[in-house]
Amino acid sequence: MSLRRAERPISAFPPHVVEQIVTRAARPDFDRWVDQVTRCGHCAHPVRLRGRVEHRIATGAQMTYSTDGEPDRVLLIRCGNRRAAVCPSCSYEYAGDMWQLLYAGAAGGRKGVPESIRSHPLVFATLTAPGFGPVHTTRADRSGPARCRPTQGKPKLCPHGRPTWCTAIHAEDDRRLGQPLCPNCYDYCGHVAFNWHAPELWRRFTITLRRTLARTAELSAAELARRCRLSFVKVAEFQRRGVVHFHALIRLDGPGDDYQPPQISIDATALTDAIRHAAAQVRLTIAMPDGPDLVLRFGAQLDTQTVNGGPARELTPEHAARYIAKYATKSAEDFGLGPRRITPEVLPLLNVPDHVDRLIRTAWELGVHPAYEGLRRWVHMLGFRGHFASKSRRFSTTLGTIRGERRTYRQRQAAEHARELLADEQDTTLVVARWEFAGVGYLTSGDAALALSAAARAREQRQAARDAA
Ligand SMILES: [Zn+2]
Ligand SMILES: [Zn+2]
Ligand SMILES: [Zn+2]
């Protein structure tokens, strides 16, 4: 890595950062430092480890690797953050882990899930939120991209004198997308209430789905539970308008923990019907501070596709897994909000769109009411307090297991890496490693700037290689 190749001119950095970059580059161990940054995948906030590895070889001699010989006397290890906005390279790895988990649950034959899982009914479903008022959107019809909201009949203004139509064909990066045609007509309270209660609405959906399945199989709820278990994994995704919807893989298993087939005759098509029925039926009545109760439900737009053997239009386990893993690295950062709590006072500094500004102010105001206690801590998530990715207990292996495997692998890698640095790498019989935590992140802003530009370059190279292929 050379400074000349950093995509940002060095003069663009503040003087003290330039000073730090130059100091780093001038050190005799600079190449070794670059090597470490590359090895930890250009992580944005690497963990710094200090330690030593001892090799006792057959002859009785002892070789030792120690981080004392490394730049800053540390070894850099990935931070492992899921959010793309916090650490692009680790979120990439997180998505990979999620994919492993999902793929194991969909296709089986790995990570302790038997291949026979492929015969279980499995459906990929997207449950959306209802409308809270018309927003600018992208649409397509048979001839290609279509107008946002064409007039139906005589053009009509809303009570606030704004058009209720939009004839634009919005580009994908149009700032208006997801923004209401009239903010005064838009139901901000209903929108925030939906995000806040979405986890409970999902829970009710799973209960309703079990009841529906019992009715389909003509069994009592208790008997269904004895013969069949509902397993699922779901991710929450923010739509452009700032409301969450859920993508889920829903599977039927037998009782017990060993992935046996369900003991009822419900196939993937019948499971799809039950999901559609339950999603349309489920309701959650909630008290609103000023005014009548609000009845929450999922939107009429509901996508379902069966996975595994069946009609040609269905998803493969690979595609289903990739689709869900992709969403697991996203969060509310697309709206210009960070991962931390905020208050309305800081809003003007964040330069968020008007729509997001109104959502946050609405959430803040709702938060004073006892029924919405705690909401103020979640305004940076537009009121959504659930987990971005969650699964039922036996859908598949766990992220923890996958990470554990990788950690073992990394420790072995670190030990191997240490051995590479030792002169004699033969006849190693015993490795004793001892690591301790030295801190998180790069030591200076200059180091971070160097690592980030190297990461950007690595991504470009990957992309160029993909384009060439
Ligand atoms: Zn990282
Ligand atoms: Zn529009
Ligand atoms: Zn209006």
Short mmCIF file of C-alpha atoms and ligand atoms in Angstrom, two decimals:
data_model
loop_
_atom_site.label_atom_id
_atom_site.label_comp_id
_atom_site.label_asym_id
_atom_site.label_seq_id
_atom_site.Cartn_x
_atom_site.Cartn_y
_atom_site.Cartn_z
CA MET A 1 0.00 0.00 0.00
CA SER A 2 1.49 3.32 -0.94
CA LEU A 3 0.30 6.72 0.08
CA ARG A 4 0.26 7.84 -3.51
CA ARG A 5 -2.43 5.27 -4.28
CA ALA A 6 -4.84 6.39 -1.55
CA GLU A 7 -7.91 7.60 -3.46
CA ARG A 8 -8.22 10.67 -1.35
CA PRO A 9 -5.44 13.24 -1.84
CA ILE A 10 -3.38 13.44 1.30
CA SER A 11 -3.90 17.23 1.36
CA ALA A 12 -7.62 16.57 2.01
CA PHE A 13 -6.81 15.42 5.56
CA PRO A 14 -6.32 17.82 8.50
CA PRO A 15 -2.61 18.54 9.18
CA HIS A 16 -2.38 16.36 12.31
CA VAL A 17 -3.76 13.38 10.40
CA VAL A 18 -1.28 13.97 7.57
CA GLU A 19 1.43 14.02 10.23
CA GLN A 20 0.20 10.65 11.58
CA ILE A 21 0.04 9.09 8.10
CA VAL A 22 3.58 10.22 7.34
CA THR A 23 4.85 8.96 10.70
CA ARG A 24 3.28 5.55 10.12
CA ALA A 25 4.61 5.27 6.57
CA ALA A 26 8.09 6.27 7.63
CA ARG A 27 8.39 3.51 10.20
CA PRO A 28 10.61 0.54 9.28
CA ASP A 29 7.77 -1.88 10.10
CA PHE A 30 5.24 -0.13 7.82
CA ASP A 31 5.00 -3.06 5.37
CA ARG A 32 4.32 -5.41 8.24
CA TRP A 33 1.60 -3.06 9.52
CA VAL A 34 -0.04 -2.98 6.06
CA ASP A 35 0.15 -6.77 6.04
CA GLN A 36 -1.76 -6.92 9.33
CA VAL A 37 -4.43 -4.49 8.15
CA THR A 38 -4.92 -6.67 5.07
CA ARG A 39 -5.04 -9.85 7.16
CA CYS A 40 -7.86 -8.49 9.35
CA GLY A 41 -9.83 -7.76 6.20
CA HIS A 42 -9.44 -3.96 6.49
CA CYS A 43 -11.70 -3.98 9.52
CA ALA A 44 -12.71 -0.42 10.50
CA HIS A 45 -12.30 -1.01 14.28
CA PRO A 46 -9.98 -3.96 14.77
CA VAL A 47 -9.40 -5.51 18.16
CA ARG A 48 -5.77 -5.22 19.22
CA LEU A 49 -4.36 -8.35 20.79
CA ARG A 50 -1.12 -8.76 22.64
CA GLY A 51 0.34 -12.18 23.30
CA ARG A 52 2.72 -14.97 22.53
CA VAL A 53 2.71 -18.40 20.95
CA GLU A 54 5.16 -21.08 22.00
CA HIS A 55 6.05 -24.03 19.84
CA ARG A 56 7.71 -26.94 21.57
CA ILE A 57 9.22 -29.05 18.88
CA ALA A 58 10.19 -32.69 18.98
CA THR A 59 13.84 -32.02 19.69
CA GLY A 60 12.77 -30.29 22.90
CA ALA A 61 13.76 -26.89 21.63
CA GLN A 62 11.31 -24.10 22.01
CA MET A 63 10.39 -21.42 19.47
CA THR A 64 8.47 -18.40 20.47
CA TYR A 65 6.41 -15.88 18.54
CA SER A 66 5.46 -12.76 20.41
CA THR A 67 3.57 -9.64 19.43
CA ASP A 68 6.49 -7.75 20.97
CA GLY A 69 8.05 -7.87 17.53
CA GLU A 70 4.93 -6.52 15.76
CA PRO A 71 4.11 -2.91 14.92
CA ASP A 72 2.79 -1.27 18.12
CA ARG A 73 3.40 -4.68 19.75
CA VAL A 74 -0.09 -5.91 18.78
CA LEU A 75 -1.87 -8.23 16.35
CA LEU A 76 -5.05 -6.87 14.72
CA ILE A 77 -8.24 -9.01 14.69
CA ARG A 78 -11.61 -8.15 13.11
CA CYS A 79 -14.26 -6.25 15.18
CA GLY A 80 -17.13 -8.38 13.77
CA ASN A 81 -19.76 -5.59 13.67
CA ARG A 82 -22.91 -6.42 11.71
CA ARG A 83 -23.66 -2.89 10.49
CA ALA A 84 -22.34 -1.94 7.08
CA ALA A 85 -22.20 1.70 8.18
CA VAL A 86 -19.94 0.83 11.15
CA CYS A 87 -17.56 -1.66 9.54
CA PRO A 88 -18.07 -2.49 5.85
CA SER A 89 -15.71 -5.43 5.81
CA CYS A 90 -16.98 -7.11 8.99
CA SER A 91 -20.63 -6.63 8.01
CA TYR A 92 -19.71 -8.51 4.86
CA GLU A 93 -18.44 -11.34 7.03
CA TYR A 94 -21.56 -11.18 9.25
CA ALA A 95 -23.76 -11.52 6.16
CA GLY A 96 -21.65 -14.55 5.25
CA ASP A 97 -22.29 -16.13 8.66
CA MET A 98 -26.00 -15.39 8.37
CA TRP A 99 -25.98 -17.00 4.96
CA GLN A 100 -24.34 -20.13 6.40
CA LEU A 101 -27.01 -20.32 9.10
CA LEU A 102 -29.87 -19.74 6.67
CA TYR A 103 -28.53 -22.06 4.03
CA ALA A 104 -28.05 -24.84 6.58
CA GLY A 105 -31.68 -24.38 7.68
CA ALA A 106 -33.00 -24.33 4.10
CA ALA A 107 -30.86 -26.95 2.38
CA GLY A 108 -29.52 -29.08 5.25
CA GLY A 109 -26.54 -31.38 4.96
CA ARG A 110 -24.32 -29.06 6.99
CA LYS A 111 -23.82 -27.44 10.39
CA GLY A 112 -25.62 -30.27 12.16
CA VAL A 113 -28.82 -29.95 10.08
CA PRO A 114 -29.62 -33.19 8.16
CA GLU A 115 -30.16 -33.18 4.41
CA SER A 116 -33.66 -34.55 4.98
CA ILE A 117 -34.67 -31.01 6.00
CA ARG A 118 -35.22 -30.36 2.28
CA SER A 119 -38.39 -32.43 2.42
CA HIS A 120 -39.98 -30.19 5.08
CA PRO A 121 -42.46 -27.54 3.91
CA LEU A 122 -40.52 -24.25 3.67
CA VAL A 123 -41.86 -20.86 2.60
CA PHE A 124 -40.18 -17.50 2.08
CA ALA A 125 -42.59 -14.75 3.09
CA THR A 126 -42.46 -10.95 3.16
CA LEU A 127 -44.92 -9.25 5.48
CA THR A 128 -45.26 -5.54 4.82
CA ALA A 129 -46.77 -2.62 6.70
CA PRO A 130 -50.06 -1.05 5.62
CA GLY A 131 -50.21 2.41 4.05
CA PHE A 132 -50.15 5.51 6.24
CA GLY A 133 -50.68 7.90 3.32
CA PRO A 134 -49.43 8.01 -0.29
CA VAL A 135 -45.64 8.35 -0.72
CA HIS A 136 -43.47 8.83 -3.80
CA THR A 137 -42.52 5.46 -5.17
CA THR A 138 -40.98 3.58 -8.08
CA ARG A 139 -43.29 1.39 -10.08
CA ALA A 140 -43.10 -0.68 -13.21
CA ASP A 141 -45.70 -1.91 -15.65
CA ARG A 142 -45.37 -4.09 -18.74
CA SER A 143 -43.66 -1.34 -20.73
CA GLY A 144 -41.04 -0.65 -18.04
CA PRO A 145 -40.68 2.06 -15.35
CA ALA A 146 -44.05 3.72 -14.74
CA ARG A 147 -45.28 7.01 -13.31
CA CYS A 148 -45.27 7.40 -9.52
CA ARG A 149 -48.98 8.07 -8.87
CA PRO A 150 -50.95 8.82 -12.01
CA THR A 151 -54.24 10.66 -11.67
CA GLN A 152 -57.34 8.57 -11.53
CA GLY A 153 -60.14 10.51 -13.13
CA LYS A 154 -60.28 14.22 -12.38
CA PRO A 155 -57.10 15.54 -10.63
CA LYS A 156 -57.94 16.36 -7.02
CA LEU A 157 -56.11 18.41 -4.40
CA CYS A 158 -55.88 17.21 -0.80
CA PRO A 159 -57.50 19.28 2.02
CA HIS A 160 -54.13 21.07 2.36
CA GLY A 161 -54.15 22.12 -1.30
CA ARG A 162 -51.47 19.66 -2.43
CA PRO A 163 -51.76 17.38 -5.46
CA THR A 164 -52.82 13.80 -4.72
CA TRP A 165 -51.01 12.61 -7.86
CA CYS A 166 -47.43 12.52 -9.13
CA THR A 167 -46.60 11.93 -12.76
CA ALA A 168 -42.82 11.68 -12.30
CA ILE A 169 -40.90 8.52 -13.08
CA HIS A 170 -38.49 8.61 -10.15
CA ALA A 171 -34.88 7.55 -10.50
CA GLU A 172 -33.61 5.11 -7.85
CA ASP A 173 -31.62 7.85 -6.10
CA ASP A 174 -34.44 10.43 -6.09
CA ARG A 175 -34.56 12.05 -2.64
CA ARG A 176 -38.36 12.25 -2.88
CA LEU A 177 -38.78 8.46 -2.83
CA GLY A 178 -40.53 7.33 0.36
CA GLN A 179 -41.62 10.90 1.19
CA PRO A 180 -45.36 11.56 1.48
CA LEU A 181 -47.19 13.53 -1.21
CA CYS A 182 -48.67 15.55 1.65
CA PRO A 183 -47.01 15.38 5.09
CA ASN A 184 -50.13 16.88 6.69
CA CYS A 185 -52.31 14.06 5.36
CA TYR A 186 -49.77 11.42 6.39
CA ASP A 187 -50.56 9.37 9.52
CA TYR A 188 -47.28 9.80 11.43
CA CYS A 189 -48.70 8.47 14.70
CA GLY A 190 -49.95 5.28 13.04
CA HIS A 191 -46.60 4.84 11.30
CA VAL A 192 -44.54 5.16 14.50
CA ALA A 193 -47.02 2.97 16.40
CA PHE A 194 -46.56 0.28 13.75
CA ASN A 195 -42.76 0.28 14.08
CA TRP A 196 -43.05 0.24 17.88
CA HIS A 197 -45.50 -2.66 17.99
CA ALA A 198 -44.17 -4.60 14.97
CA PRO A 199 -42.38 -7.23 17.13
CA GLU A 200 -45.64 -7.95 18.99
CA LEU A 201 -47.58 -8.04 15.72
CA TRP A 202 -45.10 -10.65 14.44
CA ARG A 203 -45.52 -12.69 17.63
CA ARG A 204 -49.30 -12.62 17.23
CA PHE A 205 -48.84 -13.66 13.61
CA THR A 206 -46.96 -16.81 14.66
CA ILE A 207 -49.74 -17.67 17.13
CA THR A 208 -52.43 -17.11 14.50
CA LEU A 209 -50.43 -19.19 12.03
CA ARG A 210 -50.30 -22.13 14.46
CA ARG A 211 -54.08 -21.90 14.97
CA THR A 212 -54.65 -21.76 11.22
CA LEU A 213 -52.45 -24.82 10.69
CA ALA A 214 -54.35 -26.68 13.40
CA ARG A 215 -57.63 -25.90 11.65
CA THR A 216 -56.20 -26.96 8.26
CA ALA A 217 -55.00 -30.26 9.74
CA GLU A 218 -58.26 -30.64 11.70
CA LEU A 219 -56.39 -30.96 14.97
CA SER A 220 -56.62 -29.24 18.32
CA ALA A 221 -53.88 -26.71 19.04
CA ALA A 222 -52.40 -29.06 21.64
CA GLU A 223 -52.37 -32.01 19.24
CA LEU A 224 -50.75 -29.89 16.52
CA ALA A 225 -48.01 -28.89 18.96
CA ARG A 226 -47.38 -32.57 19.72
CA ARG A 227 -46.90 -33.37 16.03
CA CYS A 228 -45.41 -30.28 14.49
CA ARG A 229 -43.16 -27.36 15.29
CA LEU A 230 -43.07 -24.00 13.52
CA SER A 231 -39.46 -22.96 12.90
CA PHE A 232 -38.54 -19.64 11.37
CA VAL A 233 -35.88 -17.02 10.89
CA LYS A 234 -36.80 -13.45 10.12
CA VAL A 235 -35.10 -10.16 9.40
CA ALA A 236 -36.59 -6.70 9.68
CA GLU A 237 -35.96 -4.29 6.86
CA PHE A 238 -36.74 -0.60 6.70
CA GLN A 239 -38.66 0.38 3.62
CA ARG A 240 -37.87 3.73 2.07
CA ARG A 241 -40.80 5.36 3.82
CA GLY A 242 -39.19 4.41 7.15
CA VAL A 243 -41.45 1.57 8.21
CA VAL A 244 -40.25 -1.96 8.96
CA HIS A 245 -41.34 -5.03 7.17
CA PHE A 246 -40.30 -8.63 7.73
CA HIS A 247 -38.67 -11.18 5.46
CA ALA A 248 -38.95 -14.67 6.89
CA LEU A 249 -38.21 -18.28 6.15
CA ILE A 250 -40.92 -20.37 7.77
CA ARG A 251 -40.56 -24.15 8.03
CA LEU A 252 -42.55 -27.03 9.52
CA ASP A 253 -40.65 -29.61 11.57
CA GLY A 254 -41.57 -32.49 13.78
CA PRO A 255 -41.51 -32.15 17.57
CA GLY A 256 -38.18 -32.64 19.31
CA ASP A 257 -34.81 -31.17 18.59
CA ASP A 258 -33.52 -33.46 15.85
CA TYR A 259 -35.09 -31.95 12.74
CA GLN A 260 -37.58 -34.77 12.16
CA PRO A 261 -40.31 -34.18 9.53
CA PRO A 262 -43.68 -32.86 10.76
CA GLN A 263 -46.21 -35.55 11.60
CA ILE A 264 -49.07 -33.87 9.73
CA SER A 265 -50.00 -33.84 6.06
CA ILE A 266 -49.45 -30.18 5.26
CA ASP A 267 -47.27 -29.43 2.23
CA ALA A 268 -45.55 -26.20 1.22
CA THR A 269 -48.60 -25.01 -0.72
CA ALA A 270 -50.89 -25.53 2.29
CA LEU A 271 -48.32 -23.79 4.49
CA THR A 272 -48.32 -20.86 2.05
CA ASP A 273 -52.11 -20.64 2.26
CA ALA A 274 -51.96 -20.72 6.05
CA ILE A 275 -49.33 -17.94 6.10
CA ARG A 276 -51.42 -15.75 3.81
CA HIS A 277 -54.52 -16.36 5.87
CA ALA A 278 -52.78 -15.66 9.20
CA ALA A 279 -51.05 -12.50 7.89
CA ALA A 280 -54.39 -11.15 6.67
CA GLN A 281 -56.21 -12.03 9.91
CA VAL A 282 -53.82 -10.89 12.63
CA ARG A 283 -54.76 -7.68 14.46
CA LEU A 284 -53.33 -5.80 17.39
CA THR A 285 -55.50 -3.20 19.12
CA ILE A 286 -53.51 -0.54 20.93
CA ALA A 287 -54.42 2.50 22.96
CA MET A 288 -53.45 5.86 21.53
CA PRO A 289 -52.91 8.78 23.92
CA ASP A 290 -55.27 11.23 22.22
CA GLY A 291 -58.07 9.60 20.33
CA PRO A 292 -59.58 6.23 19.61
CA ASP A 293 -57.72 2.92 19.80
CA LEU A 294 -55.60 2.02 16.84
CA VAL A 295 -55.96 -1.38 15.16
CA LEU A 296 -52.63 -2.49 13.69
CA ARG A 297 -52.35 -5.08 10.93
CA PHE A 298 -49.97 -6.10 8.17
CA GLY A 299 -50.31 -4.52 4.74
CA ALA A 300 -52.27 -6.12 1.93
CA GLN A 301 -49.03 -6.57 -0.01
CA LEU A 302 -47.77 -10.01 0.96
CA ASP A 303 -45.21 -12.04 -0.94
CA THR A 304 -44.86 -15.78 -0.50
CA GLN A 305 -42.72 -18.27 -2.35
CA THR A 306 -42.15 -21.91 -1.63
CA VAL A 307 -38.56 -23.12 -1.29
CA ASN A 308 -37.30 -26.59 -2.33
CA GLY A 309 -39.05 -29.20 -4.50
CA GLY A 310 -42.24 -28.01 -6.17
CA PRO A 311 -43.32 -25.63 -8.92
CA ALA A 312 -40.69 -24.07 -11.19
CA ARG A 313 -41.19 -20.50 -10.02
CA GLU A 314 -40.05 -21.24 -6.51
CA LEU A 315 -36.88 -20.10 -4.79
CA THR A 316 -33.80 -22.24 -4.34
CA PRO A 317 -32.40 -22.46 -0.79
CA GLU A 318 -29.33 -20.52 -2.02
CA HIS A 319 -31.42 -17.59 -3.20
CA ALA A 320 -33.63 -17.52 -0.14
CA ALA A 321 -30.57 -17.53 2.13
CA ARG A 322 -28.83 -14.80 0.16
CA TYR A 323 -31.93 -12.62 0.14
CA ILE A 324 -32.33 -12.65 3.90
CA ALA A 325 -28.60 -12.41 4.70
CA LYS A 326 -28.40 -9.26 2.58
CA TYR A 327 -30.92 -7.46 4.77
CA ALA A 328 -29.25 -8.48 8.00
CA THR A 329 -26.49 -5.87 7.58
CA LYS A 330 -28.84 -2.95 7.06
CA SER A 331 -30.45 -0.76 9.68
CA ALA A 332 -31.78 2.77 10.06
CA GLU A 333 -28.51 4.31 8.89
CA ASP A 334 -29.94 4.68 5.41
CA PHE A 335 -32.03 7.51 6.84
CA GLY A 336 -29.01 9.50 7.96
CA LEU A 337 -29.29 8.25 11.55
CA GLY A 338 -26.47 6.69 13.50
CA PRO A 339 -26.50 3.72 15.83
CA ARG A 340 -26.88 5.95 18.90
CA ARG A 341 -29.79 7.48 20.74
CA ILE A 342 -30.80 10.97 19.71
CA THR A 343 -33.05 13.78 20.92
CA PRO A 344 -35.00 16.32 18.83
CA GLU A 345 -32.43 19.01 19.75
CA VAL A 346 -29.74 17.38 17.63
CA LEU A 347 -32.05 16.84 14.63
CA PRO A 348 -31.14 20.05 12.80
CA LEU A 349 -27.49 18.92 12.83
CA LEU A 350 -28.25 15.58 11.19
CA ASN A 351 -29.67 17.02 7.99
CA VAL A 352 -32.25 14.23 7.63
CA PRO A 353 -35.18 14.46 5.14
CA ASP A 354 -38.34 16.23 6.41
CA HIS A 355 -40.19 12.93 6.55
CA VAL A 356 -37.61 11.37 8.91
CA ASP A 357 -37.57 14.58 10.95
CA ARG A 358 -41.35 14.32 11.43
CA LEU A 359 -41.18 10.64 12.28
CA ILE A 360 -38.61 11.31 14.98
CA ARG A 361 -40.56 14.24 16.45
CA THR A 362 -43.74 12.17 16.44
CA ALA A 363 -41.96 9.29 18.19
CA TRP A 364 -40.54 11.70 20.77
CA GLU A 365 -43.98 13.15 21.52
CA LEU A 366 -45.62 9.71 21.75
CA GLY A 367 -42.85 8.70 24.14
CA VAL A 368 -44.19 10.90 26.96
CA HIS A 369 -47.28 8.73 27.26
CA PRO A 370 -47.18 5.79 29.68
CA ALA A 371 -48.35 3.35 26.97
CA TYR A 372 -45.23 4.23 24.97
CA GLU A 373 -42.74 4.18 27.78
CA GLY A 374 -39.25 3.57 26.46
CA LEU A 375 -40.02 4.77 22.93
CA ARG A 376 -37.77 7.79 23.35
CA ARG A 377 -34.78 5.48 23.60
CA TRP A 378 -35.61 4.14 20.11
CA VAL A 379 -36.31 7.26 18.10
CA HIS A 380 -33.03 6.79 16.18
CA MET A 381 -34.58 3.52 14.95
CA LEU A 382 -37.83 5.34 14.07
CA GLY A 383 -39.49 3.47 16.93
CA PHE A 384 -38.42 -0.06 16.00
CA ARG A 385 -37.01 -1.83 19.07
CA GLY A 386 -36.90 -5.42 17.84
CA HIS A 387 -33.91 -7.43 16.73
CA PHE A 388 -32.96 -7.03 13.12
CA ALA A 389 -32.50 -10.74 12.77
CA SER A 390 -34.07 -13.39 14.96
CA LYS A 391 -34.96 -17.03 14.72
CA SER A 392 -36.85 -19.68 16.56
CA ARG A 393 -34.70 -22.03 18.62
CA ARG A 394 -34.32 -24.91 16.19
CA PHE A 395 -34.34 -23.30 12.79
CA SER A 396 -30.69 -24.03 12.22
CA THR A 397 -27.32 -23.75 13.92
CA THR A 398 -26.62 -20.47 15.75
CA LEU A 399 -24.45 -17.52 14.82
CA GLY A 400 -22.57 -18.18 18.04
CA THR A 401 -21.62 -21.67 16.86
CA ILE A 402 -20.50 -20.40 13.47
CA ARG A 403 -18.47 -17.64 15.13
CA GLY A 404 -16.97 -20.14 17.55
CA GLU A 405 -15.84 -22.28 14.64
CA ARG A 406 -14.35 -19.26 12.97
CA ARG A 407 -12.68 -18.11 16.18
CA THR A 408 -11.01 -21.51 16.52
CA TYR A 409 -10.03 -21.25 12.88
CA ARG A 410 -8.59 -17.77 13.44
CA GLN A 411 -6.66 -18.84 16.49
CA ARG A 412 -5.22 -21.65 14.43
CA GLN A 413 -4.49 -19.15 11.69
CA ALA A 414 -2.83 -16.81 14.14
CA ALA A 415 -0.75 -19.67 15.46
CA GLU A 416 0.11 -20.74 11.92
CA HIS A 417 0.88 -17.20 11.03
CA ALA A 418 3.16 -16.98 14.02
CA ARG A 419 4.87 -20.17 12.95
CA GLU A 420 5.47 -18.74 9.49
CA LEU A 421 7.45 -16.04 11.17
CA LEU A 422 9.58 -18.53 13.02
CA ALA A 423 12.71 -19.74 11.34
CA ASP A 424 12.10 -23.45 11.87
CA GLU A 425 8.58 -24.57 11.19
CA GLN A 426 9.10 -28.32 11.23
CA ASP A 427 8.17 -30.92 13.79
CA THR A 428 5.93 -28.69 15.77
CA THR A 429 4.36 -30.87 18.40
CA LEU A 430 2.81 -28.45 20.79
CA VAL A 431 1.51 -24.93 20.51
CA VAL A 432 0.76 -22.88 23.57
CA ALA A 433 -0.91 -19.58 22.80
CA ARG A 434 -1.67 -16.80 25.20
CA TRP A 435 -3.54 -13.68 24.07
CA GLU A 436 -4.74 -10.63 25.90
CA PHE A 437 -6.94 -7.71 24.90
CA ALA A 438 -5.05 -4.47 24.28
CA GLY A 439 -7.81 -2.23 22.89
CA VAL A 440 -10.16 -1.54 19.98
CA GLY A 441 -9.68 0.54 16.86
CA TYR A 442 -6.67 2.09 15.18
CA LEU A 443 -4.22 4.00 17.30
CA THR A 444 -4.51 7.24 15.33
CA SER A 445 -6.85 8.88 12.82
CA GLY A 446 -3.98 8.61 10.34
CA ASP A 447 -3.90 4.81 10.73
CA ALA A 448 -7.69 4.67 10.31
CA ALA A 449 -7.51 6.80 7.16
CA LEU A 450 -4.85 4.52 5.68
CA ALA A 451 -6.86 1.40 6.52
CA LEU A 452 -10.09 2.85 5.08
CA SER A 453 -8.50 3.84 1.80
CA ALA A 454 -6.93 0.38 1.53
CA ALA A 455 -10.37 -1.15 2.20
CA ALA A 456 -11.98 0.99 -0.51
CA ARG A 457 -9.26 -0.03 -2.94
CA ALA A 458 -9.71 -3.71 -2.09
CA ARG A 459 -13.45 -3.40 -2.73
CA GLU A 460 -12.79 -1.70 -6.08
CA GLN A 461 -10.40 -4.47 -7.06
CA ARG A 462 -12.98 -7.11 -6.09
CA GLN A 463 -15.61 -5.29 -8.14
CA ALA A 464 -13.26 -4.93 -11.13
CA ALA A 465 -12.49 -8.66 -10.93
CA ARG A 466 -16.24 -9.43 -10.85
CA ASP A 467 -16.89 -7.10 -13.79
CA ALA A 468 -14.11 -8.72 -15.78
CA ALA A 469 -15.43 -12.21 -15.05
ZN ZN B 1 -14.64 -4.69 11.64
ZN ZN B 2 -43.70 10.83 -7.02
ZN ZN B 3 -52.84 17.05 2.65
#
